[in-house]
C-alpha cells in the first residue's frame, strides 16, 4: 500500500503542492488530478521518492524511508525530469534505460534482446517523437518494469500526449493487471477521464476516504 498524509511542498511564492493525503492498495490504480504542470510534477516526484516534501508523511508498505520507496518506485515520463529525448531512437532509449538498472535487477542481454523478448523489435529503429502516444507509454511502462525491484509506477501527466483516454489509460490499467507480478500504479493527470469508475483523487481538494486526496490541514508557508 502507498499511503501519504498531508504532503506539502513549499514553492517560491506559494504552495507548489497543497497539503494532500491519499492511499492506494497494493495492486491498485489511482488517478489523481492536479491543477498545473508544476503541481502534478511535484506530486509525482514526491510519490516516487525523488523529492522530499516540505512536510507530511509518506509510506510504501510498512516503511516510511525515502530510500526504500525510491528503490521500489519508478517515475515515468515526467516532463523536464526523465521524459525521453525526442531525438532518440527507441533502441538507444532502451539501451540507456537498461544500463541505469542495477545489474542484479536488470534482464540479461542487450537492448535488441530486450526488444525481441517484448515483441517490440519493430520499434527499435523508430524515433521516439514518431511513436503514437499509446505505443510510447506502453514502451516506457515496460522499460520501468524491466527492473525486477520495481513495484510502484508513478506516471506524470500521461494525458498530456492526447485528450483521448484510449491514448494512455490502457497502458496504466495493463500495468496493474500482470498475472505474474503485483504492481501498484498512480497517475497524476490534468483531469479524471469521464466514465472512470476506479479510485480517483484531486491534489489539494477537500475530500475524504480511502484512495482520495485533499487538504487535511493548513501548513505554514
Short mmCIF file of the C-alpha atoms (twelve columns), coordinates in Angstrom:
data_MODEL
# 
_entry.id   MODEL 
# 
loop_
_atom_site.group_PDB 
_atom_site.id 
_atom_site.type_symbol 
_atom_site.label_atom_id 
_atom_site.label_alt_id 
_atom_site.label_comp_id 
_atom_site.label_asym_id 
_atom_site.label_seq_id 
_atom_site.Cartn_x 
_atom_site.Cartn_y 
_atom_site.Cartn_z 
_atom_site.pdbx_PDB_model_num 
ATOM 1   C CA . UNK A 1   0.000   0.000   0.000   1 
ATOM 2   C CA . UNK A 2   1.082   3.548   -0.753  1 
ATOM 3   C CA . UNK A 3   -0.043  5.945   1.941   1 
ATOM 4   C CA . UNK A 4   0.505   9.702   2.008   1 
ATOM 5   C CA . UNK A 5   -0.659  12.139  4.653   1 
ATOM 6   C CA . UNK A 6   -0.748  15.931  4.271   1 
ATOM 7   C CA . UNK A 7   2.093   16.067  1.769   1 
ATOM 8   C CA . UNK A 8   3.075   19.687  1.237   1 
ATOM 9   C CA . UNK A 9   5.744   21.231  -0.979  1 
ATOM 10  C CA . UNK A 10  6.637   24.885  -0.475  1 
ATOM 11  C CA . UNK A 11  7.168   26.967  -3.598  1 
ATOM 12  C CA . UNK A 12  8.971   30.271  -4.042  1 
ATOM 13  C CA . UNK A 13  5.844   32.409  -3.664  1 
ATOM 14  C CA . UNK A 14  3.052   29.938  -2.952  1 
ATOM 15  C CA . UNK A 15  2.485   26.240  -2.342  1 
ATOM 16  C CA . UNK A 16  3.899   24.097  -5.131  1 
ATOM 17  C CA . UNK A 17  1.834   21.206  -3.805  1 
ATOM 18  C CA . UNK A 18  -1.100  21.976  -1.468  1 
ATOM 19  C CA . UNK A 19  -1.487  19.632  1.546   1 
ATOM 20  C CA . UNK A 20  -2.503  16.305  0.028   1 
ATOM 21  C CA . UNK A 21  -3.405  12.933  1.509   1 
ATOM 22  C CA . UNK A 22  -4.036  9.739   -0.432  1 
ATOM 23  C CA . UNK A 23  -3.993  5.970   -0.212  1 
ATOM 24  C CA . UNK A 24  -3.907  3.210   -2.799  1 
ATOM 25  C CA . UNK A 25  -3.937  -0.513  -2.111  1 
ATOM 26  C CA . UNK A 26  -1.236  -2.800  -3.474  1 
ATOM 27  C CA . UNK A 27  -2.183  -3.858  -6.993  1 
ATOM 28  C CA . UNK A 28  -4.483  -0.874  -7.481  1 
ATOM 29  C CA . UNK A 29  -4.505  2.059   -9.896  1 
ATOM 30  C CA . UNK A 30  -5.222  5.539   -8.557  1 
ATOM 31  C CA . UNK A 31  -5.781  8.588   -10.772 1 
ATOM 32  C CA . UNK A 32  -5.002  11.913  -9.115  1 
ATOM 33  C CA . UNK A 33  -5.946  15.184  -10.803 1 
ATOM 34  C CA . UNK A 34  -3.686  18.168  -10.279 1 
ATOM 35  C CA . UNK A 35  -4.106  21.750  -11.428 1 
ATOM 36  C CA . UNK A 36  -0.939  22.937  -13.160 1 
ATOM 37  C CA . UNK A 37  2.018   21.004  -14.531 1 
ATOM 38  C CA . UNK A 38  4.271   22.143  -11.683 1 
ATOM 39  C CA . UNK A 39  1.823   20.763  -9.114  1 
ATOM 40  C CA . UNK A 40  1.464   17.482  -10.965 1 
ATOM 41  C CA . UNK A 41  5.210   17.026  -11.320 1 
ATOM 42  C CA . UNK A 42  5.862   17.922  -7.679  1 
ATOM 43  C CA . UNK A 43  3.340   15.320  -6.529  1 
ATOM 44  C CA . UNK A 44  4.736   12.680  -8.881  1 
ATOM 45  C CA . UNK A 45  8.303   13.338  -7.712  1 
ATOM 46  C CA . UNK A 46  7.308   13.049  -4.061  1 
ATOM 47  C CA . UNK A 47  5.260   9.877   -4.570  1 
ATOM 48  C CA . UNK A 48  8.148   8.231   -6.416  1 
ATOM 49  C CA . UNK A 49  10.645  9.158   -3.691  1 
ATOM 50  C CA . UNK A 50  12.566  11.551  -5.958  1 
ATOM 51  C CA . UNK A 51  11.837  14.630  -3.863  1 
ATOM 52  C CA . UNK A 52  11.247  15.149  -0.159  1 
ATOM 53  C CA . UNK A 53  8.105   17.077  0.764   1 
ATOM 54  C CA . UNK A 54  8.406   20.175  2.913   1 
ATOM 55  C CA . UNK A 55  6.117   18.459  5.389   1 
ATOM 56  C CA . UNK A 56  3.823   15.453  5.634   1 
ATOM 57  C CA . UNK A 57  4.450   11.712  5.658   1 
ATOM 58  C CA . UNK A 58  4.709   9.039   3.008   1 
ATOM 59  C CA . UNK A 59  4.994   5.261   3.340   1 
ATOM 60  C CA . UNK A 60  5.329   2.361   0.938   1 
ATOM 61  C CA . UNK A 61  4.236   -0.847  2.610   1 
ATOM 62  C CA . UNK A 62  5.471   -0.845  6.189   1 
ATOM 63  C CA . UNK A 63  8.352   1.544   5.579   1 
ATOM 64  C CA . UNK A 64  8.410   5.332   5.646   1 
ATOM 65  C CA . UNK A 65  12.037  5.526   4.494   1 
ATOM 66  C CA . UNK A 66  12.510  7.511   1.297   1 
ATOM 67  C CA . UNK A 67  15.292  5.194   0.176   1 
ATOM 68  C CA . UNK A 68  13.003  2.174   0.434   1 
ATOM 69  C CA . UNK A 69  10.320  3.899   -1.639  1 
ATOM 70  C CA . UNK A 70  12.835  5.064   -4.228  1 
ATOM 71  C CA . UNK A 71  14.187  1.529   -4.721  1 
ATOM 72  C CA . UNK A 72  10.740  0.143   -5.415  1 
ATOM 73  C CA . UNK A 73  9.172   3.039   -7.354  1 
ATOM 74  C CA . UNK A 74  9.620   4.159   -10.953 1 
ATOM 75  C CA . UNK A 75  8.833   7.682   -12.161 1 
ATOM 76  C CA . UNK A 76  7.521   7.503   -15.719 1 
ATOM 77  C CA . UNK A 77  7.652   10.200  -18.399 1 
ATOM 78  C CA . UNK A 78  7.955   13.242  -16.152 1 
ATOM 79  C CA . UNK A 79  8.295   16.442  -18.251 1 
ATOM 80  C CA . UNK A 80  11.760  18.017  -17.981 1 
ATOM 81  C CA . UNK A 81  12.762  15.326  -15.487 1 
ATOM 82  C CA . UNK A 82  13.009  11.939  -17.197 1 
ATOM 83  C CA . UNK A 83  10.782  12.156  -20.277 1 
ATOM 84  C CA . UNK A 84  12.797  10.670  -23.176 1 
ATOM 85  C CA . UNK A 85  14.566  12.974  -25.591 1 
ATOM 86  C CA . UNK A 86  12.642  13.363  -28.835 1 
ATOM 87  C CA . UNK A 87  15.725  12.786  -30.983 1 
ATOM 88  C CA . UNK A 88  16.395  9.326   -29.506 1 
ATOM 89  C CA . UNK A 89  15.741  6.158   -31.427 1 
ATOM 90  C CA . UNK A 90  13.881  3.518   -29.441 1 
ATOM 91  C CA . UNK A 91  16.854  1.141   -29.408 1 
ATOM 92  C CA . UNK A 92  19.060  3.891   -27.919 1 
ATOM 93  C CA . UNK A 93  16.484  4.744   -25.250 1 
ATOM 94  C CA . UNK A 94  16.177  1.059   -24.318 1 
ATOM 95  C CA . UNK A 95  19.957  0.670   -24.092 1 
ATOM 96  C CA . UNK A 96  20.259  3.747   -21.875 1 
ATOM 97  C CA . UNK A 97  17.384  2.820   -19.555 1 
ATOM 98  C CA . UNK A 98  18.540  -0.782  -19.135 1 
ATOM 99  C CA . UNK A 99  22.041  0.443   -18.289 1 
ATOM 100 C CA . UNK A 100 20.617  2.531   -15.435 1 
ATOM 101 C CA . UNK A 101 19.069  -0.523  -13.759 1 
ATOM 102 C CA . UNK A 102 21.299  -2.094  -11.074 1 
ATOM 103 C CA . UNK A 103 22.991  -5.124  -12.614 1 
ATOM 104 C CA . UNK A 104 21.399  -7.567  -10.175 1 
ATOM 105 C CA . UNK A 105 17.909  -6.322  -11.131 1 
ATOM 106 C CA . UNK A 106 18.177  -5.921  -14.900 1 
ATOM 107 C CA . UNK A 107 17.256  -8.534  -17.517 1 
ATOM 108 C CA . UNK A 108 20.051  -10.369 -19.275 1 
ATOM 109 C CA . UNK A 109 21.089  -9.406  -22.796 1 
ATOM 110 C CA . UNK A 110 21.290  -6.128  -24.665 1 
ATOM 111 C CA . UNK A 111 18.680  -3.700  -25.981 1 
ATOM 112 C CA . UNK A 112 17.986  -5.816  -29.058 1 
ATOM 113 C CA . UNK A 113 17.417  -8.877  -26.869 1 
ATOM 114 C CA . UNK A 114 15.021  -6.987  -24.619 1 
ATOM 115 C CA . UNK A 115 13.032  -5.607  -27.544 1 
ATOM 116 C CA . UNK A 116 12.812  -9.094  -29.048 1 
ATOM 117 C CA . UNK A 117 11.651  -10.630 -25.764 1 
ATOM 118 C CA . UNK A 118 8.955   -7.959  -25.512 1 
ATOM 119 C CA . UNK A 119 7.907   -8.491  -29.161 1 
ATOM 120 C CA . UNK A 120 8.892   -4.889  -29.886 1 
ATOM 121 C CA . UNK A 121 11.768  -5.416  -32.317 1 
ATOM 122 C CA . UNK A 122 9.962   -3.414  -34.996 1 
ATOM 123 C CA . UNK A 123 10.165  -0.311  -32.772 1 
ATOM 124 C CA . UNK A 124 13.970  -0.398  -32.463 1 
ATOM 125 C CA . UNK A 125 14.872  1.893   -35.387 1 
ATOM 126 C CA . UNK A 126 11.959  4.309   -34.874 1 
ATOM 127 C CA . UNK A 127 12.369  7.804   -33.411 1 
ATOM 128 C CA . UNK A 128 10.728  8.451   -30.042 1 
ATOM 129 C CA . UNK A 129 8.954   11.537  -31.405 1 
ATOM 130 C CA . UNK A 130 7.266   9.422   -34.095 1 
ATOM 131 C CA . UNK A 131 5.680   6.921   -31.713 1 
ATOM 132 C CA . UNK A 132 1.945   7.040   -31.175 1 
ATOM 133 C CA . UNK A 133 1.119   8.126   -27.575 1 
ATOM 134 C CA . UNK A 134 -0.247  4.698   -26.621 1 
ATOM 135 C CA . UNK A 135 2.814   2.906   -28.037 1 
ATOM 136 C CA . UNK A 136 5.195   5.369   -26.384 1 
ATOM 137 C CA . UNK A 137 3.618   4.976   -22.942 1 
ATOM 138 C CA . UNK A 138 3.452   1.192   -23.250 1 
ATOM 139 C CA . UNK A 139 7.175   1.152   -24.085 1 
ATOM 140 C CA . UNK A 140 8.081   3.363   -21.116 1 
ATOM 141 C CA . UNK A 141 5.942   1.251   -18.785 1 
ATOM 142 C CA . UNK A 142 7.625   -1.963  -19.907 1 
ATOM 143 C CA . UNK A 143 11.043  -0.380  -19.508 1 
ATOM 144 C CA . UNK A 144 10.223  0.680   -15.949 1 
ATOM 145 C CA . UNK A 145 9.128   -2.865  -15.135 1 
ATOM 146 C CA . UNK A 146 12.344  -4.278  -16.603 1 
ATOM 147 C CA . UNK A 147 13.747  -3.581  -13.131 1 
ATOM 148 C CA . UNK A 148 12.524  -6.569  -11.121 1 
ATOM 149 C CA . UNK A 149 12.656  -4.466  -7.941  1 
ATOM 150 C CA . UNK A 150 10.003  -2.008  -9.179  1 
ATOM 151 C CA . UNK A 151 6.577   -2.487  -7.590  1 
ATOM 152 C CA . UNK A 152 5.165   1.039   -7.821  1 
ATOM 153 C CA . UNK A 153 4.710   3.036   -11.030 1 
ATOM 154 C CA . UNK A 154 4.162   6.808   -10.821 1 
ATOM 155 C CA . UNK A 155 3.054   8.417   -14.099 1 
ATOM 156 C CA . UNK A 156 3.442   12.168  -14.517 1 
ATOM 157 C CA . UNK A 157 0.785   13.696  -16.791 1 
ATOM 158 C CA . UNK A 158 0.307   10.807  -19.240 1 
ATOM 159 C CA . UNK A 159 -2.750  12.623  -20.614 1 
ATOM 160 C CA . UNK A 160 -0.628  15.471  -21.971 1 
ATOM 161 C CA . UNK A 161 0.004   13.426  -25.128 1 
ATOM 162 C CA . UNK A 162 -3.655  13.169  -26.063 1 
ATOM 163 C CA . UNK A 163 -7.079  14.102  -24.751 1 
ATOM 164 C CA . UNK A 164 -8.476  10.678  -25.648 1 
ATOM 165 C CA . UNK A 165 -8.044  8.358   -22.624 1 
ATOM 166 C CA . UNK A 166 -7.540  5.463   -25.035 1 
ATOM 167 C CA . UNK A 167 -4.159  7.008   -25.854 1 
ATOM 168 C CA . UNK A 168 -2.844  6.462   -22.317 1 
ATOM 169 C CA . UNK A 169 -5.262  4.695   -19.968 1 
ATOM 170 C CA . UNK A 170 -4.838  1.140   -21.380 1 
ATOM 171 C CA . UNK A 171 -1.103  1.193   -20.589 1 
ATOM 172 C CA . UNK A 172 -1.900  2.119   -16.996 1 
ATOM 173 C CA . UNK A 173 -4.590  -0.487  -16.474 1 
ATOM 174 C CA . UNK A 174 -2.409  -3.084  -18.161 1 
ATOM 175 C CA . UNK A 175 0.488   -2.362  -15.811 1 
ATOM 176 C CA . UNK A 176 -1.537  -3.438  -12.767 1 
ATOM 177 C CA . UNK A 177 -3.016  -6.496  -14.484 1 
ATOM 178 C CA . UNK A 178 0.129   -8.577  -14.897 1 
ATOM 179 C CA . UNK A 179 -0.592  -12.208 -13.915 1 
ATOM 180 C CA . UNK A 180 2.911   -12.883 -12.621 1 
ATOM 181 C CA . UNK A 181 3.639   -9.668  -10.718 1 
ATOM 182 C CA . UNK A 182 1.869   -7.392  -8.249  1 
ATOM 183 C CA . UNK A 183 2.215   -3.807  -9.454  1 
ATOM 184 C CA . UNK A 184 0.651   -0.664  -7.999  1 
ATOM 185 C CA . UNK A 185 0.241   2.495   -10.077 1 
ATOM 186 C CA . UNK A 186 -0.562  6.161   -9.517  1 
ATOM 187 C CA . UNK A 187 -1.135  8.558   -12.411 1 
ATOM 188 C CA . UNK A 188 -1.166  12.303  -11.813 1 
ATOM 189 C CA . UNK A 189 -3.321  13.774  -14.574 1 
ATOM 190 C CA . UNK A 190 -4.852  17.097  -15.576 1 
ATOM 191 C CA . UNK A 191 -8.398  15.718  -15.439 1 
ATOM 192 C CA . UNK A 192 -10.011 12.435  -14.450 1 
ATOM 193 C CA . UNK A 193 -11.443 10.900  -17.642 1 
ATOM 194 C CA . UNK A 194 -15.237 10.831  -17.951 1 
ATOM 195 C CA . UNK A 195 -16.513 7.363   -17.222 1 
ATOM 196 C CA . UNK A 196 -13.579 6.388   -14.999 1 
ATOM 197 C CA . UNK A 197 -15.039 4.276   -12.174 1 
ATOM 198 C CA . UNK A 198 -11.835 3.356   -10.362 1 
ATOM 199 C CA . UNK A 199 -10.217 5.160   -7.413  1 
ATOM 200 C CA . UNK A 200 -9.731  8.861   -8.058  1 
ATOM 201 C CA . UNK A 201 -8.380  11.828  -6.145  1 
ATOM 202 C CA . UNK A 202 -7.613  15.516  -6.521  1 
ATOM 203 C CA . UNK A 203 -4.472  17.181  -5.196  1 
ATOM 204 C CA . UNK A 204 -5.470  19.887  -2.779  1 
ATOM 205 C CA . UNK A 205 -9.213  19.112  -2.800  1 
ATOM 206 C CA . UNK A 206 -11.123 18.598  0.458   1 
ATOM 207 C CA . UNK A 207 -12.304 15.027  0.158   1 
ATOM 208 C CA . UNK A 208 -12.199 12.064  2.498   1 
ATOM 209 C CA . UNK A 209 -11.827 8.319   2.430   1 
ATOM 210 C CA . UNK A 210 -9.500  5.711   1.004   1 
ATOM 211 C CA . UNK A 211 -7.934  6.400   -2.406  1 
ATOM 212 C CA . UNK A 212 -8.657  10.110  -2.150  1 
ATOM 213 C CA . UNK A 213 -6.610  13.249  -1.756  1 
ATOM 214 C CA . UNK A 214 -7.275  16.537  -0.112  1 
ATOM 215 C CA . UNK A 215 -6.371  19.422  2.118   1 
ATOM 216 C CA . UNK A 216 -6.090  17.856  5.545   1 
ATOM 217 C CA . UNK A 217 -4.778  20.838  7.487   1 
ATOM 218 C CA . UNK A 218 -3.102  24.166  6.933   1 
ATOM 219 C CA . UNK A 219 0.658   24.037  6.633   1 
ATOM 220 C CA . UNK A 220 2.559   27.253  7.236   1 
ATOM 221 C CA . UNK A 221 4.446   28.614  4.248   1 
# 
